[in-house]
mmCIF file of C-alpha atoms in Angstrom:
data_model
loop_
_atom_site.group_PDB
_atom_site.id
_atom_site.type_symbol
_atom_site.label_atom_id
_atom_site.label_comp_id
_atom_site.label_asym_id
_atom_site.label_seq_id
_atom_site.Cartn_x
_atom_site.Cartn_y
_atom_site.Cartn_z
ATOM 1 C CA UNK A 1 57.351 -80.440 -146.597
ATOM 2 C CA UNK A 2 57.899 -77.247 -144.862
ATOM 3 C CA UNK A 3 54.623 -76.096 -143.084
ATOM 4 C CA UNK A 4 55.295 -72.419 -144.005
ATOM 5 C CA UNK A 5 54.594 -73.538 -147.726
ATOM 6 C CA UNK A 6 51.057 -74.283 -146.852
ATOM 7 C CA UNK A 7 49.831 -72.109 -144.436
ATOM 8 C CA UNK A 8 50.744 -68.962 -142.123
ATOM 9 C CA UNK A 9 50.584 -70.024 -138.785
ATOM 10 C CA UNK A 10 51.018 -68.583 -135.229
ATOM 11 C CA UNK A 11 53.827 -70.032 -132.851
ATOM 12 C CA UNK A 12 51.584 -72.051 -130.873
ATOM 13 C CA UNK A 13 49.567 -73.550 -133.782
ATOM 14 C CA UNK A 14 53.062 -74.314 -135.250
ATOM 15 C CA UNK A 15 54.298 -76.069 -132.264
ATOM 16 C CA UNK A 16 50.967 -77.948 -131.865
ATOM 17 C CA UNK A 17 51.554 -79.396 -135.576
ATOM 18 C CA UNK A 18 54.990 -80.437 -134.400
ATOM 19 C CA UNK A 19 56.881 -77.769 -136.340
ATOM 20 C CA UNK A 20 58.147 -75.636 -133.170
ATOM 21 C CA UNK A 21 61.693 -76.419 -133.636
ATOM 22 C CA UNK A 22 61.990 -74.698 -137.123
ATOM 23 C CA UNK A 23 63.916 -71.565 -137.326
ATOM 24 C CA UNK A 24 63.213 -68.267 -139.485
ATOM 25 C CA UNK A 25 59.345 -68.662 -139.282
ATOM 26 C CA UNK A 26 58.016 -65.304 -138.854
ATOM 27 C CA UNK A 27 54.910 -64.600 -136.404
ATOM 28 C CA UNK A 28 51.728 -65.040 -138.726
ATOM 29 C CA UNK A 29 49.290 -62.130 -138.664
ATOM 30 C CA UNK A 30 46.616 -63.360 -138.526
ATOM 31 C CA UNK A 31 47.018 -67.002 -137.836
ATOM 32 C CA UNK A 32 45.262 -69.421 -140.547
ATOM 33 C CA UNK A 33 43.905 -71.763 -137.841
ATOM 34 C CA UNK A 34 43.116 -69.798 -134.863
ATOM 35 C CA UNK A 35 42.868 -65.889 -136.114
ATOM 36 C CA UNK A 36 45.482 -65.176 -133.263
ATOM 37 C CA UNK A 37 43.149 -66.616 -130.593
ATOM 38 C CA UNK A 38 45.988 -68.313 -128.700
ATOM 39 C CA UNK A 39 47.893 -64.555 -128.341
ATOM 40 C CA UNK A 40 44.696 -63.542 -126.420
ATOM 41 C CA UNK A 41 44.643 -66.147 -123.552
ATOM 42 C CA UNK A 42 46.382 -63.672 -121.160
ATOM 43 C CA UNK A 43 43.618 -61.103 -122.283
ATOM 44 C CA UNK A 44 40.831 -63.573 -121.742
ATOM 45 C CA UNK A 45 42.213 -64.963 -118.290
ATOM 46 C CA UNK A 46 42.481 -61.516 -117.026
ATOM 47 C CA UNK A 47 38.856 -60.656 -118.027
ATOM 48 C CA UNK A 48 37.733 -63.922 -116.579
ATOM 49 C CA UNK A 49 39.203 -63.114 -113.083
ATOM 50 C CA UNK A 50 37.903 -59.848 -113.433
ATOM 51 C CA UNK A 51 34.343 -61.433 -113.851
ATOM 52 C CA UNK A 52 34.636 -63.864 -110.905
ATOM 53 C CA UNK A 53 36.050 -61.058 -108.537
ATOM 54 C CA UNK A 54 32.332 -59.748 -108.687
ATOM 55 C CA UNK A 55 31.513 -61.490 -105.664
ATOM 56 C CA UNK A 56 31.705 -65.120 -106.456
ATOM 57 C CA UNK A 57 33.150 -67.677 -103.749
ATOM 58 C CA UNK A 58 34.469 -70.928 -104.807
ATOM 59 C CA UNK A 59 37.364 -73.447 -104.245
ATOM 60 C CA UNK A 60 37.239 -75.610 -107.230
ATOM 61 C CA UNK A 61 36.192 -74.816 -110.944
ATOM 62 C CA UNK A 62 35.719 -76.118 -114.276
ATOM 63 C CA UNK A 63 36.212 -74.278 -117.572
ATOM 64 C CA UNK A 64 34.462 -75.235 -120.844
ATOM 65 C CA UNK A 65 34.759 -73.572 -124.346
ATOM 66 C CA UNK A 66 32.884 -73.074 -127.294
ATOM 67 C CA UNK A 67 35.451 -72.173 -130.442
ATOM 68 C CA UNK A 68 33.930 -71.545 -134.162
ATOM 69 C CA UNK A 69 33.922 -74.618 -136.189
ATOM 70 C CA UNK A 70 35.917 -73.341 -138.595
ATOM 71 C CA UNK A 71 39.098 -73.074 -136.399
ATOM 72 C CA UNK A 72 38.684 -77.076 -135.924
ATOM 73 C CA UNK A 73 37.931 -77.343 -139.517
ATOM 74 C CA UNK A 74 40.970 -75.809 -140.650
ATOM 75 C CA UNK A 75 43.415 -77.343 -138.458
ATOM 76 C CA UNK A 76 41.851 -80.677 -139.466
ATOM 77 C CA UNK A 77 42.595 -79.622 -143.081
ATOM 78 C CA UNK A 78 46.285 -78.883 -142.294
ATOM 79 C CA UNK A 79 46.728 -82.157 -140.439
ATOM 80 C CA UNK A 80 45.061 -84.098 -143.445
ATOM 81 C CA UNK A 81 47.616 -82.659 -145.954
ATOM 82 C CA UNK A 82 50.566 -82.805 -143.609
ATOM 83 C CA UNK A 83 49.526 -86.261 -142.151
ATOM 84 C CA UNK A 84 49.756 -85.009 -138.668
ATOM 85 C CA UNK A 85 48.125 -87.594 -136.248
ATOM 86 C CA UNK A 86 48.145 -88.011 -132.486
ATOM 87 C CA UNK A 87 48.705 -84.435 -131.511
ATOM 88 C CA UNK A 88 46.359 -82.139 -129.230
ATOM 89 C CA UNK A 89 43.996 -79.938 -131.175
ATOM 90 C CA UNK A 90 43.174 -76.225 -130.862
ATOM 91 C CA UNK A 91 40.486 -76.725 -128.478
ATOM 92 C CA UNK A 92 42.326 -79.195 -125.894
ATOM 93 C CA UNK A 93 45.559 -76.574 -125.843
ATOM 94 C CA UNK A 94 43.315 -73.418 -125.469
ATOM 95 C CA UNK A 95 41.514 -75.187 -122.600
ATOM 96 C CA UNK A 96 44.771 -76.560 -120.976
ATOM 97 C CA UNK A 97 46.503 -73.101 -121.246
ATOM 98 C CA UNK A 98 43.447 -71.113 -119.817
ATOM 99 C CA UNK A 99 42.792 -73.492 -116.980
ATOM 100 C CA UNK A 100 46.583 -73.438 -116.045
ATOM 101 C CA UNK A 101 46.862 -69.623 -116.147
ATOM 102 C CA UNK A 102 43.339 -69.118 -114.371
ATOM 103 C CA UNK A 103 44.307 -71.835 -111.606
ATOM 104 C CA UNK A 104 47.933 -70.284 -110.624
ATOM 105 C CA UNK A 105 46.497 -66.790 -110.697
ATOM 106 C CA UNK A 106 43.636 -67.214 -108.212
ATOM 107 C CA UNK A 107 45.134 -70.611 -106.317
ATOM 108 C CA UNK A 108 42.085 -72.583 -106.990
ATOM 109 C CA UNK A 109 41.931 -76.254 -107.793
ATOM 110 C CA UNK A 110 40.359 -77.799 -111.241
ATOM 111 C CA UNK A 111 37.699 -79.953 -110.684
ATOM 112 C CA UNK A 112 36.315 -81.821 -113.569
ATOM 113 C CA UNK A 113 33.077 -83.762 -112.110
ATOM 114 C CA UNK A 114 31.749 -81.516 -109.389
ATOM 115 C CA UNK A 115 33.139 -78.068 -109.462
ATOM 116 C CA UNK A 116 31.923 -75.041 -107.283
ATOM 117 C CA UNK A 117 31.891 -72.914 -109.920
ATOM 118 C CA UNK A 118 31.315 -73.803 -113.899
ATOM 119 C CA UNK A 119 32.635 -70.998 -116.442
ATOM 120 C CA UNK A 120 31.381 -71.740 -120.012
ATOM 121 C CA UNK A 121 33.098 -69.632 -122.567
ATOM 122 C CA UNK A 122 31.952 -68.638 -125.987
ATOM 123 C CA UNK A 123 34.293 -67.305 -128.700
ATOM 124 C CA UNK A 124 32.999 -66.300 -132.137
ATOM 125 C CA UNK A 125 34.955 -65.772 -135.362
ATOM 126 C CA UNK A 126 36.252 -62.271 -134.619
ATOM 127 C CA UNK A 127 37.827 -63.812 -131.463
ATOM 128 C CA UNK A 128 35.388 -62.055 -129.169
ATOM 129 C CA UNK A 129 34.362 -63.740 -126.120
ATOM 130 C CA UNK A 130 31.684 -63.972 -123.694
ATOM 131 C CA UNK A 131 31.494 -65.765 -120.118
ATOM 132 C CA UNK A 132 28.480 -67.622 -118.558
ATOM 133 C CA UNK A 133 29.281 -68.431 -114.797
ATOM 134 C CA UNK A 134 27.239 -71.352 -113.461
ATOM 135 C CA UNK A 135 27.951 -71.970 -109.693
ATOM 136 C CA UNK A 136 26.986 -75.232 -108.438
ATOM 137 C CA UNK A 137 23.895 -75.521 -106.040
ATOM 138 C CA UNK A 138 24.943 -75.816 -102.557
ATOM 139 C CA UNK A 139 22.538 -77.859 -100.061
ATOM 140 C CA UNK A 140 22.562 -76.503 -96.507
ATOM 141 C CA UNK A 141 21.451 -78.765 -93.776
ATOM 142 C CA UNK A 142 19.042 -76.437 -91.643
ATOM 143 C CA UNK A 143 16.808 -76.384 -88.883
ATOM 144 C CA UNK A 144 13.929 -73.999 -87.799
ATOM 145 C CA UNK A 145 12.034 -73.502 -84.538
ATOM 146 C CA UNK A 146 8.358 -71.996 -84.992
ATOM 147 C CA UNK A 147 7.449 -70.244 -81.816
ATOM 148 C CA UNK A 148 4.303 -68.111 -83.202
ATOM 149 C CA UNK A 149 1.399 -69.624 -84.618
ATOM 150 C CA UNK A 150 -0.416 -68.967 -87.813
ATOM 151 C CA UNK A 151 2.704 -69.560 -89.711
ATOM 152 C CA UNK A 152 2.297 -72.593 -92.542
ATOM 153 C CA UNK A 153 5.480 -74.303 -93.317
ATOM 154 C CA UNK A 154 5.006 -74.229 -97.132
ATOM 155 C CA UNK A 155 3.804 -71.427 -99.275
ATOM 156 C CA UNK A 156 0.279 -70.837 -100.244
ATOM 157 C CA UNK A 157 -1.162 -68.193 -102.404
ATOM 158 C CA UNK A 158 0.021 -64.821 -102.486
ATOM 159 C CA UNK A 159 3.989 -64.895 -101.876
ATOM 160 C CA UNK A 160 5.633 -61.736 -99.784
ATOM 161 C CA UNK A 161 9.227 -60.934 -99.300
ATOM 162 C CA UNK A 162 10.870 -61.043 -95.718
ATOM 163 C CA UNK A 163 11.088 -57.369 -95.834
ATOM 164 C CA UNK A 164 7.232 -57.196 -96.041
ATOM 165 C CA UNK A 165 6.674 -59.548 -93.222
ATOM 166 C CA UNK A 166 8.749 -57.537 -90.698
ATOM 167 C CA UNK A 167 7.506 -54.387 -91.921
ATOM 168 C CA UNK A 168 3.566 -54.739 -91.308
ATOM 169 C CA UNK A 169 2.300 -57.841 -89.371
ATOM 170 C CA UNK A 170 -1.290 -56.845 -89.624
ATOM 171 C CA UNK A 171 -0.964 -56.386 -93.794
ATOM 172 C CA UNK A 172 1.180 -59.349 -94.283
ATOM 173 C CA UNK A 173 0.753 -62.183 -91.256
ATOM 174 C CA UNK A 174 -1.918 -64.016 -92.495
ATOM 175 C CA UNK A 175 -0.070 -64.720 -96.103
ATOM 176 C CA UNK A 176 3.453 -65.290 -95.185
ATOM 177 C CA UNK A 177 5.050 -68.836 -94.932
ATOM 178 C CA UNK A 178 7.988 -70.029 -93.215
ATOM 179 C CA UNK A 179 9.267 -71.294 -96.739
ATOM 180 C CA UNK A 180 8.880 -67.600 -98.009
ATOM 181 C CA UNK A 181 10.947 -65.897 -95.175
ATOM 182 C CA UNK A 182 13.527 -68.747 -95.020
ATOM 183 C CA UNK A 183 13.823 -68.623 -98.938
ATOM 184 C CA UNK A 184 14.282 -64.908 -98.930
ATOM 185 C CA UNK A 185 16.775 -64.907 -96.257
ATOM 186 C CA UNK A 186 18.678 -67.709 -97.761
ATOM 187 C CA UNK A 187 18.859 -65.947 -101.089
ATOM 188 C CA UNK A 188 20.042 -62.996 -99.534
ATOM 189 C CA UNK A 189 23.033 -64.344 -97.507
ATOM 190 C CA UNK A 190 24.164 -66.511 -100.664
ATOM 191 C CA UNK A 191 23.298 -64.317 -103.329
ATOM 192 C CA UNK A 192 21.527 -67.177 -104.862
ATOM 193 C CA UNK A 193 18.510 -66.966 -107.543
ATOM 194 C CA UNK A 194 16.313 -69.538 -105.935
ATOM 195 C CA UNK A 195 15.911 -71.994 -103.109
ATOM 196 C CA UNK A 196 14.276 -75.616 -103.155
ATOM 197 C CA UNK A 197 13.271 -77.293 -100.189
ATOM 198 C CA UNK A 198 13.383 -80.690 -99.101
ATOM 199 C CA UNK A 199 11.379 -81.111 -95.925
ATOM 200 C CA UNK A 200 11.730 -83.737 -93.077
ATOM 201 C CA UNK A 201 8.166 -84.030 -91.876
ATOM 202 C CA UNK A 202 5.812 -80.945 -91.316
ATOM 203 C CA UNK A 203 3.147 -79.704 -89.183
ATOM 204 C CA UNK A 204 -0.081 -77.603 -89.247
ATOM 205 C CA UNK A 205 0.113 -73.850 -89.586
ATOM 206 C CA UNK A 206 -0.894 -73.183 -86.060
ATOM 207 C CA UNK A 207 1.409 -75.734 -84.822
ATOM 208 C CA UNK A 208 4.601 -74.315 -82.640
ATOM 209 C CA UNK A 209 7.959 -76.500 -83.359
ATOM 210 C CA UNK A 210 10.035 -76.408 -80.001
ATOM 211 C CA UNK A 211 12.903 -78.189 -78.670
ATOM 212 C CA UNK A 212 15.767 -78.667 -80.969
ATOM 213 C CA UNK A 213 14.003 -77.956 -83.988
ATOM 214 C CA UNK A 214 12.711 -79.526 -87.166
ATOM 215 C CA UNK A 215 15.557 -80.380 -89.476
ATOM 216 C CA UNK A 216 15.376 -79.775 -93.464
ATOM 217 C CA UNK A 217 17.333 -79.176 -96.273
ATOM 218 C CA UNK A 218 17.533 -76.196 -98.554
ATOM 219 C CA UNK A 219 19.091 -76.327 -101.961
ATOM 220 C CA UNK A 220 20.260 -72.958 -103.150
ATOM 221 C CA UNK A 221 20.424 -72.302 -106.874
ATOM 222 C CA UNK A 222 23.249 -70.406 -108.489
ATOM 223 C CA UNK A 223 25.091 -69.067 -105.021
ATOM 224 C CA UNK A 224 27.490 -66.700 -105.643
ATOM 225 C CA UNK A 225 28.291 -66.876 -102.064
ATOM 226 C CA UNK A 226 29.049 -70.576 -100.601
ATOM 227 C CA UNK A 227 31.057 -70.368 -97.528
ATOM 228 C CA UNK A 228 28.502 -70.264 -94.895
ATOM 229 C CA UNK A 229 29.509 -69.874 -91.422
ATOM 230 C CA UNK A 230 28.147 -72.894 -89.471
ATOM 231 C CA UNK A 231 26.517 -73.472 -86.020
ATOM 232 C CA UNK A 232 25.051 -69.963 -85.619
ATOM 233 C CA UNK A 233 21.607 -68.507 -85.512
ATOM 234 C CA UNK A 234 21.136 -67.303 -89.404
ATOM 235 C CA UNK A 235 17.635 -65.968 -88.610
ATOM 236 C CA UNK A 236 15.724 -65.183 -85.481
ATOM 237 C CA UNK A 237 12.496 -62.839 -86.438
ATOM 238 C CA UNK A 238 8.985 -62.868 -85.439
ATOM 239 C CA UNK A 239 8.839 -66.460 -83.979
ATOM 240 C CA UNK A 240 10.886 -67.925 -86.596
ATOM 241 C CA UNK A 241 14.547 -69.241 -85.543
ATOM 242 C CA UNK A 242 16.571 -70.844 -88.432
ATOM 243 C CA UNK A 243 19.985 -72.418 -87.919
ATOM 244 C CA UNK A 244 22.235 -73.150 -90.864
ATOM 245 C CA UNK A 245 24.292 -76.321 -89.413
ATOM 246 C CA UNK A 246 26.661 -77.240 -92.537
ATOM 247 C CA UNK A 247 26.888 -76.950 -96.501
ATOM 248 C CA UNK A 248 27.395 -79.864 -99.158
ATOM 249 C CA UNK A 249 26.621 -80.516 -102.779
ATOM 250 C CA UNK A 250 24.046 -83.038 -102.904
ATOM 251 C CA UNK A 251 20.623 -83.673 -101.299
ATOM 252 C CA UNK A 252 20.696 -87.329 -99.372
ATOM 253 C CA UNK A 253 19.743 -90.140 -101.629
ATOM 254 C CA UNK A 254 17.075 -91.469 -99.341
ATOM 255 C CA UNK A 255 14.318 -89.898 -97.117
ATOM 256 C CA UNK A 256 15.560 -89.576 -93.460
ATOM 257 C CA UNK A 257 13.593 -91.536 -90.735
ATOM 258 C CA UNK A 258 12.586 -89.350 -87.779
ATOM 259 C CA UNK A 259 10.672 -89.883 -84.682
ATOM 260 C CA UNK A 260 8.932 -86.839 -83.033
ATOM 261 C CA UNK A 261 7.062 -86.007 -79.739
ATOM 262 C CA UNK A 262 3.919 -84.071 -80.170
ATOM 263 C CA UNK A 263 1.633 -82.476 -77.692
ATOM 264 C CA UNK A 264 -1.899 -82.776 -78.611
ATOM 265 C CA UNK A 265 -5.006 -80.846 -77.590
ATOM 266 C CA UNK A 266 -8.277 -82.638 -77.979
ATOM 267 C CA UNK A 267 -11.892 -81.994 -77.513
ATOM 268 C CA UNK A 268 -14.645 -84.351 -77.011
ATOM 269 C CA UNK A 269 -18.448 -84.445 -77.219
ATOM 270 C CA UNK A 270 -18.695 -84.617 -73.541
ATOM 271 C CA UNK A 271 -16.958 -84.683 -70.374
ATOM 272 C CA UNK A 272 -14.262 -87.433 -69.819
ATOM 273 C CA UNK A 273 -12.758 -88.850 -67.006
ATOM 274 C CA UNK A 274 -9.118 -89.706 -66.257
ATOM 275 C CA UNK A 275 -10.316 -93.440 -65.952
ATOM 276 C CA UNK A 276 -11.984 -93.141 -69.392
ATOM 277 C CA UNK A 277 -8.568 -91.778 -70.787
ATOM 278 C CA UNK A 278 -6.731 -94.950 -69.623
ATOM 279 C CA UNK A 279 -7.453 -97.034 -72.395
ATOM 280 C CA UNK A 280 -5.347 -94.334 -74.772
ATOM 281 C CA UNK A 281 -2.108 -95.546 -72.925
ATOM 282 C CA UNK A 282 -2.760 -99.040 -75.081
ATOM 283 C CA UNK A 283 -1.796 -97.323 -78.262
ATOM 284 C CA UNK A 284 1.942 -97.350 -76.917
ATOM 285 C CA UNK A 285 3.965 -99.805 -79.066
ATOM 286 C CA UNK A 286 1.418 -100.233 -81.660
ATOM 287 C CA UNK A 287 1.243 -99.826 -85.335
ATOM 288 C CA UNK A 288 -1.259 -97.318 -86.866
ATOM 289 C CA UNK A 289 -2.610 -98.059 -90.102
ATOM 290 C CA UNK A 290 -4.184 -95.092 -92.223
ATOM 291 C CA UNK A 291 -4.814 -93.959 -95.838
ATOM 292 C CA UNK A 292 -2.627 -91.240 -97.232
ATOM 293 C CA UNK A 293 -3.981 -90.282 -100.638
ATOM 294 C CA UNK A 294 -4.806 -93.664 -102.551
ATOM 295 C CA UNK A 295 -2.400 -95.749 -100.152
ATOM 296 C CA UNK A 296 -2.678 -97.577 -96.923
ATOM 297 C CA UNK A 297 0.518 -96.857 -94.933
ATOM 298 C CA UNK A 298 1.481 -97.595 -91.308
ATOM 299 C CA UNK A 299 3.475 -95.631 -88.662
ATOM 300 C CA UNK A 300 4.576 -96.994 -85.142
ATOM 301 C CA UNK A 301 3.544 -95.223 -81.946
ATOM 302 C CA UNK A 302 6.170 -95.576 -79.216
ATOM 303 C CA UNK A 303 4.271 -94.300 -76.285
ATOM 304 C CA UNK A 304 1.163 -92.063 -75.443
ATOM 305 C CA UNK A 305 1.093 -89.821 -72.231
ATOM 306 C CA UNK A 306 -1.968 -88.371 -70.991
ATOM 307 C CA UNK A 307 -0.670 -84.814 -69.402
ATOM 308 C CA UNK A 308 -3.852 -82.748 -68.578
ATOM 309 C CA UNK A 309 -7.538 -83.163 -68.376
ATOM 310 C CA UNK A 310 -9.990 -80.351 -68.148
ATOM 311 C CA UNK A 311 -13.727 -81.125 -68.821
ATOM 312 C CA UNK A 312 -14.369 -82.131 -72.239
ATOM 313 C CA UNK A 313 -10.590 -81.197 -73.004
ATOM 314 C CA UNK A 314 -7.440 -83.114 -72.463
ATOM 315 C CA UNK A 315 -3.877 -83.274 -73.711
ATOM 316 C CA UNK A 316 -1.571 -85.902 -74.384
ATOM 317 C CA UNK A 317 1.938 -86.359 -75.345
ATOM 318 C CA UNK A 318 2.838 -89.056 -78.312
ATOM 319 C CA UNK A 319 6.071 -90.203 -79.244
ATOM 320 C CA UNK A 320 5.648 -91.636 -82.728
ATOM 321 C CA UNK A 321 7.517 -92.414 -86.265
ATOM 322 C CA UNK A 322 7.331 -89.408 -88.172
ATOM 323 C CA UNK A 323 4.656 -89.149 -90.900
ATOM 324 C CA UNK A 324 1.725 -90.042 -88.755
ATOM 325 C CA UNK A 325 -1.281 -87.559 -89.637
ATOM 326 C CA UNK A 326 -2.387 -86.410 -86.131
ATOM 327 C CA UNK A 327 -5.938 -85.033 -86.972
ATOM 328 C CA UNK A 328 -6.792 -88.250 -88.755
ATOM 329 C CA UNK A 329 -5.335 -90.315 -85.631
ATOM 330 C CA UNK A 330 -7.393 -88.026 -83.343
ATOM 331 C CA UNK A 331 -10.788 -87.974 -85.254
ATOM 332 C CA UNK A 332 -10.890 -91.094 -87.150
ATOM 333 C CA UNK A 333 -12.809 -89.316 -90.079
ATOM 334 C CA UNK A 334 -10.801 -90.839 -92.561
ATOM 335 C CA UNK A 335 -9.448 -94.458 -92.346
ATOM 336 C CA UNK A 336 -7.151 -94.974 -89.362
ATOM 337 C CA UNK A 337 -6.990 -97.834 -87.194
ATOM 338 C CA UNK A 338 -6.675 -97.735 -84.446
ATOM 339 C CA UNK A 339 -7.609 -94.153 -83.552
ATOM 340 C CA UNK A 340 -8.545 -91.998 -80.412
ATOM 341 C CA UNK A 341 -12.181 -91.509 -81.052
ATOM 342 C CA UNK A 342 -12.698 -95.345 -81.811
ATOM 343 C CA UNK A 343 -11.006 -96.439 -78.587
ATOM 344 C CA UNK A 344 -12.861 -93.848 -76.408
ATOM 345 C CA UNK A 345 -16.311 -94.509 -78.272
ATOM 346 C CA UNK A 346 -16.557 -90.651 -78.308
ATOM 347 C CA UNK A 347 -16.395 -87.963 -81.145
ATOM 348 C CA UNK A 348 -13.137 -86.205 -80.791
ATOM 349 C CA UNK A 349 -11.555 -83.380 -82.566
ATOM 350 C CA UNK A 350 -7.810 -82.094 -82.614
ATOM 351 C CA UNK A 351 -7.856 -78.396 -81.639
ATOM 352 C CA UNK A 352 -4.165 -78.079 -82.388
ATOM 353 C CA UNK A 353 -0.892 -80.197 -81.907
ATOM 354 C CA UNK A 354 2.829 -78.720 -81.273
ATOM 355 C CA UNK A 355 6.055 -80.451 -82.132
ATOM 356 C CA UNK A 356 8.069 -80.782 -79.006
ATOM 357 C CA UNK A 357 10.900 -82.319 -80.352
ATOM 358 C CA UNK A 358 12.241 -84.145 -83.336
ATOM 359 C CA UNK A 359 15.119 -86.683 -83.400
ATOM 360 C CA UNK A 360 16.531 -88.295 -86.285
ATOM 361 C CA UNK A 361 17.806 -91.892 -87.150
ATOM 362 C CA UNK A 362 20.365 -93.452 -89.190
ATOM 363 C CA UNK A 363 24.180 -92.808 -89.669
ATOM 364 C CA UNK A 364 23.914 -90.364 -92.224
ATOM 365 C CA UNK A 365 21.401 -88.328 -90.007
ATOM 366 C CA UNK A 366 23.879 -88.629 -87.401
ATOM 367 C CA UNK A 367 26.648 -86.986 -89.494
ATOM 368 C CA UNK A 368 24.388 -84.014 -90.840
ATOM 369 C CA UNK A 369 22.321 -83.473 -87.796
ATOM 370 C CA UNK A 370 24.396 -84.689 -84.988
ATOM 371 C CA UNK A 371 22.467 -82.573 -82.242
ATOM 372 C CA UNK A 372 19.168 -83.843 -83.373
ATOM 373 C CA UNK A 373 20.165 -87.439 -83.674
ATOM 374 C CA UNK A 374 18.436 -90.125 -81.302
#
């Protein structure tokens, strides 16, 4: 039975039902199924290209569409009456055509599972269309050096912008954190909306971070710009140096293990001699057990070296597995065995500690942070 006897369809919808070879079928206006949506493909594609040219960087894409349910229902009704089975429906054909046009126009690759840019298209009954562009997060492997004291790693209390921090030290210097300054900068260079951090260890706000720096990951949410220049200094302001090493789409599945060298400044309740401090070398190649919240955990100490003695004060260099609580290890006020105060039989307090260097361990660490691998 001739399809024209039932409904008036556009060329694309006729072909999709298997009637493309029939002659003398006039072009429908409007089409019963799609209301001539298929004829607007070129217009939609041009509008989409114009939208992504507003600063979006991407190599791969995926397009999804939400069509009016009435379009699907009308096509199902016709196919039921004509007993048409096993053929593409309007949504699949529309998406296939639009993806092909977009791909060829911009020379981009279609990626169904993990695209750089996801494009959600909504079309209403009047064939008005609306785009929602969602860039996939990027994960930046970074490292930082902190050459100025008084900078906490994580945000606390009142947040400020990097511009405020750079503008007035006296007003903002005691409130800004490394997290805030780095977040503001990374949002600026990627045009992202938010930054989530995955830290690999931490330090006190009065601590310096020296050597090759402390590694960390920064996940940029909805970045317009994602082609980041690697291995260049990204930020060098007011004692903070930030390096962006490389970019990927995923955070590591497991926590990275690391070893750090820490210089610790200690004050005791009385004068101490070098002979008394010799017992601290017994901490080398020992396992330290300490309380972390409600858990008892352990960290290995590889070496302890006394580097300076001055009356009640002394400094030592500690190479240990990452995650050892330094102030707890020195003072022993909370559970920590063995600890420096206990070995000396003296009340000791950590004045400050600096991170001299950090080395990562494991094959994945080698691939991501090659210059920080031990």
